[in-house]
Amino acid sequence: MHGTLEMRRNYKSFISSFPLLIILSGCVNNYKVDWHETRSHRWRPIQTGWFGQTGFTAQNPEDSGSVFSNDLNKNLINENRILLNGSGVSLGDIDSDGLVDIYFSRLDGENVLYKNLGNWKFEDITEKSGTACANQFSTGTVLEDIDGDHDLDILVSSIGGPNALLINDGTGSFEDVTGEAGFSFDAGAHTMALADIEGDGDLDIYVSNYKKLSAKDIWEPGELLFQFVVDRTGEEPRIADEYSDHFFLEVRGNNALFFEVGERDILLVNVGDGKFRQESILKGRYRVQEEEGQHHLKDWGLLARFQDFDNDGDPDLYVCNDFESPDRLWLNNGAGRFTAADDFFMRNSSNASMAVDFSDIDRDGQLDFLVVDMLSKSHKRRMTQRSTEVLLTAPLGVYRNRPQYMKNTLFLNRGDNTYAEIAQMSGIDASDWSWANLFLDVDLDGYEDMLVATGHYYDAQNEDSMIQSYSRIQMSAVKKQMIKDGMATEDDNDKLNVIFLFPTLELPNVAFRNMGNLRFEDVSDTWGFTEADISHGMALGDLDNDGDLDVVMNRLNAPAALYRNDSDAPRIAVRLRGDSPNTRGIGSKVKLLGGPVDQMKEVISGGSYLSGSEALVSFAAWDTDREFTLEVTWRSGELSVIEGVKGNRLYEVYENYHSQEKDFEIDRRPSTKVRVASAFGVE
């Protein structure tokens, strides 16, 4: 195998001197061919690259034209440290020209829309498309067909609002309908996830909210000590009135602890015609067990993700929450009503849960998932960092106690609605300060690998900096006490922000190769992730039309990163053409059968950290002679089956066997009807 790889590399080197072949290799994403059309689907050949290696190649911003940079100055950081959670990116074909375009969110200034020109060239069309969203701190973004007219619209979340819903006119020009669509709200909005939660055919939106402003940005560090936050003048300790909107008190054994609360998440129910009704998650949609202390579900929501956990055909919901907020797993009853999963579903979780992604990592037909945290890969750094975990945990043996640990957690599906946590055994428990994670089969061997976006503006766990900051904290504590005693007055000009005492935590992004035996190998260097940076949102899409998934990352204070996927192994790409209003088949499951292992992927919308990937599924094909069977279980309950599927092809599968130029009324009730087609027509 290694000999074969070396021969490929030598061959590549040999032919690189021939201009004709250089041109041929550079035009992969402009490779045009007539579609082979049938009633149930269409397909076209895929021309793979000549790179002869597995991994990624970073594209030069100046060469590509994608020079976007998400810059943030110290004045803004000093005012609101939540901005350091970053911004995201979304991918999709906004003008239906067959090329995947890129939309970046920005914290300070205008968002940017890049039109894909082909051959890894991009043009900034923000101004003429009307997509800047200049007057907001933009965080998350998703490209999705909101109004069911078969083109992609733009959704943008922001810290403090007003957010943005931009409707596409079909040509790549957009109209802002935020207010009239019911998409305007004032919250610390982060990741958006879209799914048809009720089974009525249209897409609803769940928004994970963090907070508009942290308590550390309202008060100086020394003002947040126990002696000020907790009032002990009465019979029982309580949160002092000044802090009551921001903290709650919890007694663990003989110890009283106070915790800051985040914000309630938001559910936007689609009422048709691209309009939404905001519903409280406390009024019937989400049911919790009565004995659980919920603090009104004011969690620190970083990410929300719709996924069919229990394999009953409707989207369930996983919410990653930072700090002491537990992760939430909500199971859908099929009508858009959610119940908290049983406590034994998983017995522990990550502490600072940043993001989650799902994959059948061992190809046993059961869905597994990985939650990322911020445990360092470096032993030296672990010795100089202090854990963020609260040490005074609930007593052992308490039924409802779900310990949270500062590490990645990989949950292996046992097949009985319970999971075993195996991250350390699998070698995937540490990826440093991790914001986003995504499963994809990079080497196209049938097993999905893992990419992680990492880094932070400051190393908040650095012990040396913590010690250095204590004097500053003590100074502000003295000031607070003097103010209480009438010996001093407030002075907004001397606010102390200890963030700037900590070193920057720039890190290379991480790649883990799935070895197929429940173990992962760190291949970051060999797969092209060598540059240290601060990466936040990450999205996948086929930017060069070769059927595999390329990677785009939104970085802080550095140009965004575009990574070309260099694999030349055979692949099968699948895109769904659903009926309006769910035109991309969101919530459908795609299976490829007939290879050494069966492969499955659910088509999702949003649900990546602050980001949304292209709705394209890419499977391993192993060779181009083998014939496969493709199965699509639509969100509507219909099942499409295509036989005779072959490698190095892109398949577009139609829901209900009709031209996508027409609209049809369909029965949304679950169906057992199976449609079988060959690769050349319906049988």
XYZ file of C-alpha atoms in Angstrom:
683
model
C 0.000 0.000 0.000
C 2.800 2.398 0.886
C 4.527 1.504 -2.386
C 1.405 2.353 -4.324
C 1.132 5.698 -2.573
C 4.774 6.489 -3.352
C 4.255 5.609 -7.017
C 1.293 8.005 -7.136
C 3.370 10.785 -5.653
C 6.205 10.164 -8.113
C 3.759 10.068 -10.987
C 2.253 13.352 -9.868
C 5.683 14.899 -9.717
C 6.518 13.560 -13.163
C 3.474 14.891 -14.916
C 3.498 18.259 -13.202
C 5.861 19.582 -15.855
C 3.327 19.069 -18.616
C 1.149 22.162 -19.106
C -1.738 20.226 -20.575
C -2.027 18.034 -17.518
C -1.653 21.011 -15.237
C -4.671 22.529 -16.925
C -6.574 19.265 -16.689
C -5.817 18.891 -12.998
C -6.744 22.507 -12.259
C -10.133 22.226 -13.926
C -11.583 19.456 -11.789
C -14.302 21.706 -10.396
C -15.257 22.956 -13.829
C -15.656 19.474 -15.233
C -18.940 19.535 -17.123
C -20.943 16.618 -18.423
C -24.542 15.964 -19.315
C -26.631 14.506 -16.542
C -27.996 10.967 -16.948
C -31.659 11.523 -16.110
C -34.221 8.993 -14.807
C -37.607 9.402 -13.164
C -36.231 8.786 -9.662
C -32.821 10.405 -9.852
C -30.063 11.689 -12.020
C -26.308 11.140 -11.954
C -23.123 12.458 -13.491
C -19.505 11.299 -13.405
C -17.075 12.749 -10.869
C -13.543 13.599 -11.912
C -11.235 13.203 -8.909
C -8.019 15.104 -8.390
C -4.458 14.055 -9.206
C -3.061 14.756 -5.770
C -2.366 11.136 -4.798
C -2.518 11.667 -1.067
C -4.861 11.762 1.905
C -5.363 14.979 3.786
C -5.821 18.662 3.062
C -3.980 21.534 1.427
C -4.549 25.047 2.744
C -5.388 27.570 0.017
C -3.549 30.883 -0.133
C -6.071 33.690 0.565
C -4.460 36.026 -1.934
C -4.655 33.402 -4.674
C -8.228 32.350 -3.915
C -9.625 35.827 -3.364
C -11.108 34.752 -0.037
C -9.366 37.270 2.235
C -12.052 37.473 4.929
C -10.735 37.954 8.470
C -12.829 38.033 11.649
C -10.868 40.705 13.526
C -11.726 41.778 17.054
C -10.056 44.681 18.893
C -9.280 44.856 22.620
C -11.857 47.573 23.302
C -14.691 45.270 22.251
C -13.177 42.358 24.170
C -12.939 44.561 27.256
C -16.638 45.372 26.938
C -17.931 41.875 26.186
C -15.790 38.741 26.483
C -18.590 36.598 25.006
C -17.478 37.899 21.616
C -14.451 35.638 22.057
C -16.729 32.667 21.285
C -16.207 33.643 17.664
C -18.267 33.399 14.494
C -19.159 30.775 11.940
C -19.418 29.990 8.251
C -22.027 28.399 5.993
C -21.712 26.741 2.586
C -24.165 26.259 -0.258
C -24.923 27.090 -3.887
C -26.774 30.411 -3.603
C -27.218 31.066 -7.340
C -27.767 27.506 -8.636
C -24.728 27.569 -10.910
C -23.449 24.228 -9.609
C -20.676 25.714 -7.460
C -20.730 25.930 -3.671
C -20.464 29.471 -2.305
C -19.223 30.671 1.106
C -20.822 32.998 3.654
C -18.817 34.248 6.664
C -20.196 35.852 9.833
C -18.211 38.666 11.421
C -18.242 40.046 14.959
C -17.134 43.582 14.154
C -18.138 44.860 10.744
C -19.798 43.353 7.690
C -20.394 39.706 6.957
C -19.066 38.541 3.587
C -20.571 36.408 0.793
C -18.118 34.844 -1.659
C -19.286 33.559 -5.033
C -17.420 30.464 -6.180
C -15.930 31.129 -9.627
C -14.402 27.661 -9.983
C -10.819 26.466 -9.712
C -10.572 27.709 -6.133
C -11.263 31.315 -7.068
C -13.837 33.399 -5.184
C -15.406 36.824 -5.669
C -16.774 39.058 -2.910
C -20.394 39.834 -3.890
C -21.546 41.083 -0.484
C -22.527 44.573 -1.558
C -24.463 43.675 -4.685
C -26.182 40.722 -3.002
C -27.305 42.739 0.048
C -25.904 40.353 2.649
C -23.584 42.496 4.811
C -25.596 42.520 8.100
C -23.319 45.331 9.257
C -25.067 46.512 12.422
C -24.796 43.456 14.631
C -22.316 41.121 16.316
C -22.882 38.188 13.942
C -22.163 34.747 15.358
C -23.897 31.805 13.656
C -25.012 31.358 10.067
C -26.880 28.756 8.001
C -27.756 28.616 4.297
C -31.158 26.986 3.927
C -34.282 27.132 1.752
C -36.653 28.792 4.208
C -39.532 29.614 1.856
C -39.488 26.358 -0.140
C -38.725 27.909 -3.528
C -35.655 25.714 -4.212
C -32.988 28.345 -3.574
C -30.906 28.983 -0.467
C -31.695 31.788 1.934
C -29.373 33.121 4.652
C -29.931 33.003 8.407
C -27.642 34.909 10.773
C -27.698 34.904 14.569
C -26.056 37.581 16.676
C -25.259 38.620 20.233
C -27.956 41.077 21.298
C -29.850 40.956 17.992
C -31.409 41.866 15.692
C -30.232 38.769 13.732
C -31.048 38.456 10.037
C -33.193 36.397 7.681
C -32.296 37.169 4.075
C -34.534 35.710 1.360
C -32.994 34.778 -1.986
C -34.734 35.941 -5.142
C -33.274 33.005 -7.068
C -30.356 34.892 -8.605
C -28.206 35.375 -5.519
C -29.709 38.731 -4.499
C -31.318 38.900 -1.068
C -34.075 40.798 0.730
C -34.009 41.340 4.500
C -37.300 40.037 5.962
C -36.083 39.605 9.554
C -38.863 41.544 11.245
C -41.852 40.419 9.207
C -40.683 36.784 9.332
C -40.536 36.771 13.150
C -36.802 36.158 13.231
C -35.835 39.211 15.273
C -35.077 38.622 18.955
C -32.748 40.037 21.590
C -30.542 37.255 22.936
C -26.996 35.953 23.100
C -27.704 33.777 20.089
C -25.137 31.235 18.938
C -25.757 28.074 16.883
C -28.928 27.489 14.866
C -30.315 24.057 14.027
C -33.170 23.443 11.577
C -35.462 20.428 11.274
C -39.052 19.474 10.596
C -39.895 18.789 14.233
C -43.653 18.320 13.722
C -43.671 16.292 10.524
C -45.660 18.957 8.682
C -43.087 19.371 5.910
C -41.529 22.728 6.808
C -38.375 23.502 8.783
C -38.417 24.873 12.318
C -35.463 26.581 14.009
C -33.875 26.039 17.419
C -31.416 28.713 18.583
C -28.925 27.982 21.349
C -28.433 31.105 23.475
C -25.381 31.844 25.581
C -25.687 35.311 27.097
C -25.654 38.868 25.825
C -23.235 40.021 28.527
C -21.288 38.062 31.118
C -21.346 38.965 34.803
C -17.575 39.429 34.512
C -18.272 42.268 32.080
C -20.775 43.893 34.441
C -18.767 43.683 37.638
C -15.051 43.715 38.312
C -13.504 40.347 39.258
C -13.231 41.184 42.944
C -16.936 42.057 43.079
C -17.862 38.482 42.204
C -16.474 36.908 45.357
C -18.705 34.833 47.639
C -18.839 37.550 50.281
C -20.609 39.921 47.890
C -22.700 37.603 45.725
C -24.194 35.583 48.593
C -26.232 37.300 51.306
C -25.791 35.474 54.631
C -27.627 37.930 56.846
C -30.794 35.806 57.048
C -31.505 32.310 58.342
C -30.606 30.797 54.984
C -27.999 32.039 52.497
C -29.376 33.548 49.305
C -28.162 35.436 46.252
C -27.874 39.140 47.042
C -30.446 41.329 45.313
C -27.821 43.071 43.157
C -26.849 39.731 41.597
C -30.163 37.862 41.640
C -30.764 38.038 37.873
C -27.380 36.506 37.098
C -26.706 33.765 39.674
C -28.317 30.886 41.512
C -27.284 29.229 44.787
C -26.800 25.496 45.213
C -25.992 23.615 48.420
C -23.841 20.501 48.041
C -23.412 18.750 51.358
C -22.110 21.351 53.790
C -20.980 23.671 51.011
C -22.895 26.506 49.382
C -21.911 27.322 45.795
C -23.149 30.014 43.455
C -23.284 29.695 39.680
C -23.947 32.200 36.931
C -26.943 31.505 34.695
C -27.052 31.875 30.938
C -30.146 32.452 28.797
C -33.088 30.362 27.723
C -32.848 28.960 24.223
C -35.387 29.939 21.578
C -37.657 27.761 19.446
C -39.060 29.255 16.242
C -41.951 27.229 14.840
C -42.525 27.571 11.088
C -46.088 28.729 10.394
C -45.678 28.695 6.598
C -44.632 31.180 3.907
C -41.221 31.597 5.521
C -42.622 33.028 8.756
C -42.041 31.886 12.346
C -43.746 31.958 15.746
C -41.461 32.132 18.769
C -42.377 29.633 21.467
C -41.071 29.339 24.995
C -39.374 26.052 25.781
C -40.998 26.239 29.233
C -44.581 26.072 27.984
C -45.261 22.551 26.886
C -42.743 21.931 24.128
C -40.007 20.627 26.431
C -40.874 18.526 29.470
C -38.398 17.841 32.285
C -38.636 15.574 35.282
C -40.204 17.459 38.184
C -37.549 16.729 40.758
C -34.726 18.164 38.661
C -33.552 21.657 39.525
C -33.712 23.430 36.167
C -33.173 27.078 37.111
C -35.744 27.756 34.421
C -33.435 26.234 31.786
C -31.186 29.300 31.706
C -28.298 27.322 30.244
C -25.089 28.365 28.496
C -26.030 27.135 25.047
C -23.153 26.905 22.587
C -24.609 24.455 20.094
C -27.914 22.795 19.241
C -28.157 19.796 16.930
C -31.165 17.910 15.570
C -30.522 14.198 15.062
C -32.708 11.105 15.171
C -31.277 9.466 18.306
C -33.831 6.754 18.815
C -34.246 5.877 15.133
C -38.006 6.497 15.062
C -37.909 8.843 12.073
C -38.288 12.211 13.804
C -35.560 14.633 14.875
C -34.458 14.628 18.502
C -32.356 17.428 19.939
C -28.967 17.578 21.648
C -27.853 20.879 23.222
C -24.223 21.463 24.251
C -24.034 23.728 27.300
C -20.975 25.392 28.778
C -19.978 25.565 32.469
C -22.210 23.909 35.066
C -25.218 23.754 32.753
C -25.768 20.105 31.879
C -26.063 19.026 28.274
C -29.696 18.529 27.282
C -30.951 15.582 25.298
C -34.564 15.969 24.215
C -36.508 13.118 22.613
C -39.221 14.012 20.096
C -42.619 12.329 20.371
C -43.169 12.805 16.632
C -45.366 15.873 16.969
C -42.712 18.357 18.001
C -43.078 17.754 21.724
C -39.877 16.880 23.564
C -39.132 14.989 26.769
C -35.809 14.950 28.589
C -33.989 11.653 28.043
C -33.634 9.241 30.934
C -30.692 9.898 33.231
C -29.186 6.514 32.473
C -29.051 7.403 28.779
C -25.517 8.591 29.442
C -23.939 8.596 32.895
C -21.386 11.400 32.430
C -20.625 14.181 29.984
C -18.073 16.813 29.093
C -17.835 19.801 31.427
C -17.506 22.647 28.930
C -19.388 21.040 26.056
C -18.542 23.074 22.978
C -19.950 20.993 20.135
C -21.213 17.546 19.153
C -21.301 15.457 16.013
C -22.690 12.015 15.210
C -21.406 9.010 13.327
C -21.627 5.238 13.327
C -17.934 5.004 14.167
C -17.731 1.186 14.101
C -20.312 0.632 11.325
C -22.521 -1.593 13.458
C -25.684 0.237 12.409
C -25.938 2.232 15.658
C -25.396 5.980 15.900
C -22.551 7.146 18.171
C -21.484 10.704 19.022
C -18.549 12.810 20.210
C -18.743 15.918 22.426
C -15.627 18.111 22.493
C -14.174 19.995 25.456
C -10.761 21.592 26.153
C -8.401 18.995 27.628
C -4.927 19.671 26.245
C -3.036 17.129 24.133
C 0.210 18.415 25.684
C 1.318 16.920 29.007
C 3.331 20.075 29.751
C 0.332 22.306 29.171
C -1.846 20.105 31.376
C 0.678 20.604 34.191
C 0.419 24.389 33.871
C -3.352 24.606 33.468
C -6.023 24.546 36.138
C -9.195 22.595 35.499
C -12.434 24.516 35.207
C -14.388 21.729 36.890
C -16.167 22.472 40.159
C -14.565 20.072 42.614
C -17.445 19.897 45.073
C -19.626 17.502 43.128
C -22.888 15.960 44.252
C -22.522 12.910 46.510
C -21.814 9.583 44.831
C -24.832 7.347 44.427
C -27.303 10.185 43.930
C -29.496 9.031 41.085
C -29.704 12.301 39.225
C -26.007 13.126 39.486
C -24.387 13.170 36.049
C -20.695 14.012 36.517
C -19.110 16.398 34.035
C -15.422 16.009 33.177
C -13.110 18.400 31.347
C -12.367 16.155 28.386
C -13.877 15.028 25.114
C -16.520 12.340 25.584
C -17.139 9.690 22.928
C -20.392 7.806 23.398
C -20.646 4.315 21.914
C -24.205 3.159 21.296
C -24.937 -0.105 23.110
C -28.138 -0.622 21.111
C -30.455 -0.366 24.153
C -30.759 3.442 24.423
C -27.682 3.643 26.650
C -24.125 4.608 25.791
C -20.632 3.696 26.953
C -18.161 6.586 27.202
C -14.915 5.433 25.506
C -13.044 8.606 24.504
C -9.889 7.854 26.472
C -9.771 4.249 25.288
C -10.246 5.436 21.714
C -7.451 8.021 21.900
C -9.744 10.934 21.156
C -10.312 12.421 24.633
C -7.970 15.414 24.187
C -7.971 18.015 21.401
C -7.124 21.181 23.378
C -9.546 24.122 23.442
C -12.066 22.742 20.945
C -14.885 24.752 19.406
C -16.174 22.699 16.487
C -15.981 19.035 15.530
C -17.189 17.248 12.410
C -17.170 13.607 11.256
C -16.291 12.906 7.634
C -14.534 10.080 5.807
C -11.344 11.852 4.764
C -9.414 8.814 3.488
C -12.586 7.210 2.054
C -12.075 3.828 3.697
C -15.701 3.570 4.872
C -15.052 4.808 8.438
C -15.636 8.433 9.353
C -12.731 10.440 10.740
C -12.886 13.508 12.993
C -11.767 17.120 12.501
C -11.631 19.627 15.370
C -11.292 23.423 15.219
C -9.218 24.687 18.158
C -7.608 27.678 19.865
C -8.652 30.603 22.075
C -7.818 34.277 22.431
C -6.461 33.600 25.915
C -5.499 30.497 27.896
C -8.075 30.909 30.665
C -6.694 27.867 32.491
C -3.094 29.124 32.727
C -2.129 28.763 36.393
C 0.682 31.325 36.320
C -1.627 33.982 34.918
C -4.267 33.103 37.488
C -1.779 33.727 40.282
C -0.779 37.004 38.647
C -4.409 38.057 38.460
C -5.118 37.467 42.166
C -3.644 40.850 43.150
C -5.884 42.575 40.615
C -8.902 40.680 41.923
C -8.018 41.594 45.522
C -7.718 45.243 44.531
C -11.200 45.262 43.023
C -12.568 43.367 46.061
C -11.166 46.042 48.367
C -12.727 48.702 46.177
C -16.124 46.939 46.323
C -15.977 46.743 50.109
C -15.014 50.421 50.370
C -17.981 51.342 48.174
C -20.293 49.286 50.402
C -18.889 51.037 53.478
C -19.308 54.469 51.899
C -15.575 55.073 51.695
C -15.341 55.179 47.888
C -17.457 55.737 44.778
C -17.780 53.922 41.455
C -15.282 54.816 38.777
C -15.935 53.247 35.419
C -12.564 54.317 34.140
C -10.535 51.843 36.094
C -12.349 48.618 35.251
C -10.013 45.660 35.609
C -10.125 42.955 32.913
C -7.796 40.107 33.795
C -8.196 38.511 30.340
C -5.265 40.479 29.070
C -2.972 38.953 31.706
C -3.337 35.518 30.063
C -1.299 34.253 27.086
C -2.907 33.656 23.708
C -3.726 30.006 23.022
C -3.066 29.636 19.299
C -3.107 25.967 18.302
C -3.072 23.810 15.156
C -6.422 22.270 14.307
C -6.750 18.549 14.936
C -7.453 15.538 12.724
C -8.166 12.050 14.071
C -8.174 9.105 11.666
C -10.705 6.375 12.421
C -8.804 3.077 12.397
C -12.021 1.024 12.276
C -11.480 -0.744 15.621
C -12.928 1.896 17.985
C -9.563 3.642 18.030
C -8.464 6.912 16.482
C -5.002 8.077 15.426
C -3.871 11.715 15.600
C -2.847 12.574 12.024
C -3.029 16.357 12.291
C 0.409 16.979 10.851
C 0.232 14.490 7.979
C -3.231 15.684 6.987
C -2.149 19.296 6.706
C -3.139 20.933 10.002
C 0.169 22.485 11.024
C -0.552 26.218 11.353
C -1.336 27.523 14.843
C -4.393 29.785 14.909
C -7.718 30.425 16.652
C -10.445 28.623 14.700
C -14.132 28.728 15.620
C -16.857 27.841 13.102
C -16.188 25.021 10.629
C -18.243 23.814 7.663
C -17.927 21.099 5.022
C -18.735 21.312 1.341
C -17.591 20.174 -2.073
C -15.963 23.400 -3.279
C -14.354 21.848 -6.365
C -17.035 19.390 -7.505
C -14.925 16.263 -7.062
C -17.353 14.520 -4.724
C -15.395 14.758 -1.478
C -15.777 17.300 1.317
C -13.505 20.296 1.621
C -13.232 22.340 4.813
C -13.742 26.037 5.599
C -12.976 27.603 9.002
C -13.713 31.038 10.374
C -10.684 32.189 12.379
C -10.155 35.032 14.861
C -7.740 37.802 13.895
C -6.486 35.841 10.887
C -7.722 35.137 7.336
C -10.329 32.387 7.127
C -8.942 28.963 6.229
C -9.945 27.031 3.095
C -8.684 23.451 2.935
C -8.827 21.390 -0.279
C -9.483 17.690 0.302
C -6.721 15.860 -1.587
C -8.052 12.306 -1.485
C -8.228 10.592 -4.878
C -9.920 7.394 -3.658
C -13.221 6.385 -5.321
C -16.281 8.009 -3.814
C -20.055 8.299 -4.229
C -21.640 11.677 -3.553
C -25.368 12.053 -2.861
C -27.566 15.136 -2.863
C -31.322 15.069 -2.177
C -33.974 16.994 -4.091
C -36.934 17.022 -1.755
C -40.416 18.343 -2.242
C -41.258 21.864 -1.165
C -40.953 23.226 1.439
C -38.202 20.826 2.614
C -36.378 21.000 -0.697
C -33.018 19.646 0.539
C -34.467 16.619 2.297
C -33.385 17.735 5.768
C -33.890 14.934 8.303
C -33.651 12.202 5.659
C -31.264 9.270 6.058
C -29.021 8.110 3.237
C -27.559 4.587 3.235
C -25.035 3.015 0.871
C -25.148 -0.792 0.929
C -22.982 -3.393 -0.741
C -19.450 -2.471 0.296
C -17.142 -3.997 2.925
C -19.168 -1.968 5.446
C -22.569 -0.308 5.157
C -22.515 3.499 5.413
C -25.227 5.864 6.627
C -25.561 9.638 7.026
C -28.453 11.816 8.121
C -28.902 15.066 6.203
C -28.940 17.974 8.655
C -29.215 21.747 8.488
C -27.067 23.930 10.720
C -26.147 22.225 13.983
C -22.380 22.691 13.581
C -20.737 25.197 15.907
C -22.024 28.577 14.651
C -22.044 27.057 11.155
C -23.851 25.079 8.477
C -22.380 22.621 5.971
C -23.500 21.863 2.444
C -26.230 19.208 2.376
C -24.036 16.729 0.510
C -23.257 13.161 1.579
C -19.927 11.646 0.522
C -19.375 7.876 0.841
C -16.417 5.581 0.210
C -16.764 3.483 -2.961
C -13.456 1.490 -2.677
C -13.384 0.822 -6.459
C -15.268 1.922 -9.554
C -16.428 -1.528 -10.707
C -18.424 -2.486 -7.623
C -22.201 -1.967 -7.710
C -23.997 -0.599 -4.644
C -27.541 -0.031 -3.465
C -28.523 3.454 -2.343
C -31.423 3.835 0.113
C -32.992 7.151 1.111
C -35.486 7.253 3.976
C -37.130 10.632 3.570
C -38.362 12.725 6.491
C -41.845 12.167 5.102
C -41.488 8.411 5.650
C -41.066 7.469 1.977
C -38.266 5.074 1.047
C -36.379 5.367 -2.240
C -34.058 2.570 -3.399
C -31.605 2.888 -6.288
C -29.689 -0.169 -7.444
C -26.613 -0.395 -9.635
C -24.940 2.612 -8.054
C -21.242 2.961 -8.946
C -18.215 4.876 -7.708
C -16.990 8.278 -8.847
C -20.510 9.505 -9.480
C -22.730 12.190 -7.992
C -26.348 11.109 -7.517
C -29.229 13.518 -7.040
C -32.283 11.668 -5.721
C -35.822 13.007 -6.152
C -38.575 12.697 -3.615
C -41.783 11.477 -5.296
C -40.309 10.889 -8.810
C -41.076 14.162 -10.416
C -39.241 17.037 -11.953
C -37.923 19.446 -9.375
C -39.342 22.274 -11.465
C -42.835 21.385 -10.276
C -44.512 21.493 -6.895
C -46.616 18.584 -5.720
C -48.873 18.158 -2.743
C -47.819 15.075 -0.829
C -49.208 13.064 2.052
C -46.842 13.594 5.003
C -48.023 10.559 6.922
C -45.399 7.820 7.366
C -45.402 5.415 4.461
C -44.095 1.895 3.988
C -44.049 2.250 0.239
C -40.685 1.346 -1.260
C -39.615 2.744 -4.605
C -36.975 0.668 -6.342
C -34.939 1.953 -9.225
C -31.879 0.855 -11.088
C -29.141 3.256 -11.946
C -30.706 3.617 -15.398
C -34.393 3.858 -14.616
C -37.358 2.907 -12.452
C -38.296 -0.714 -12.109
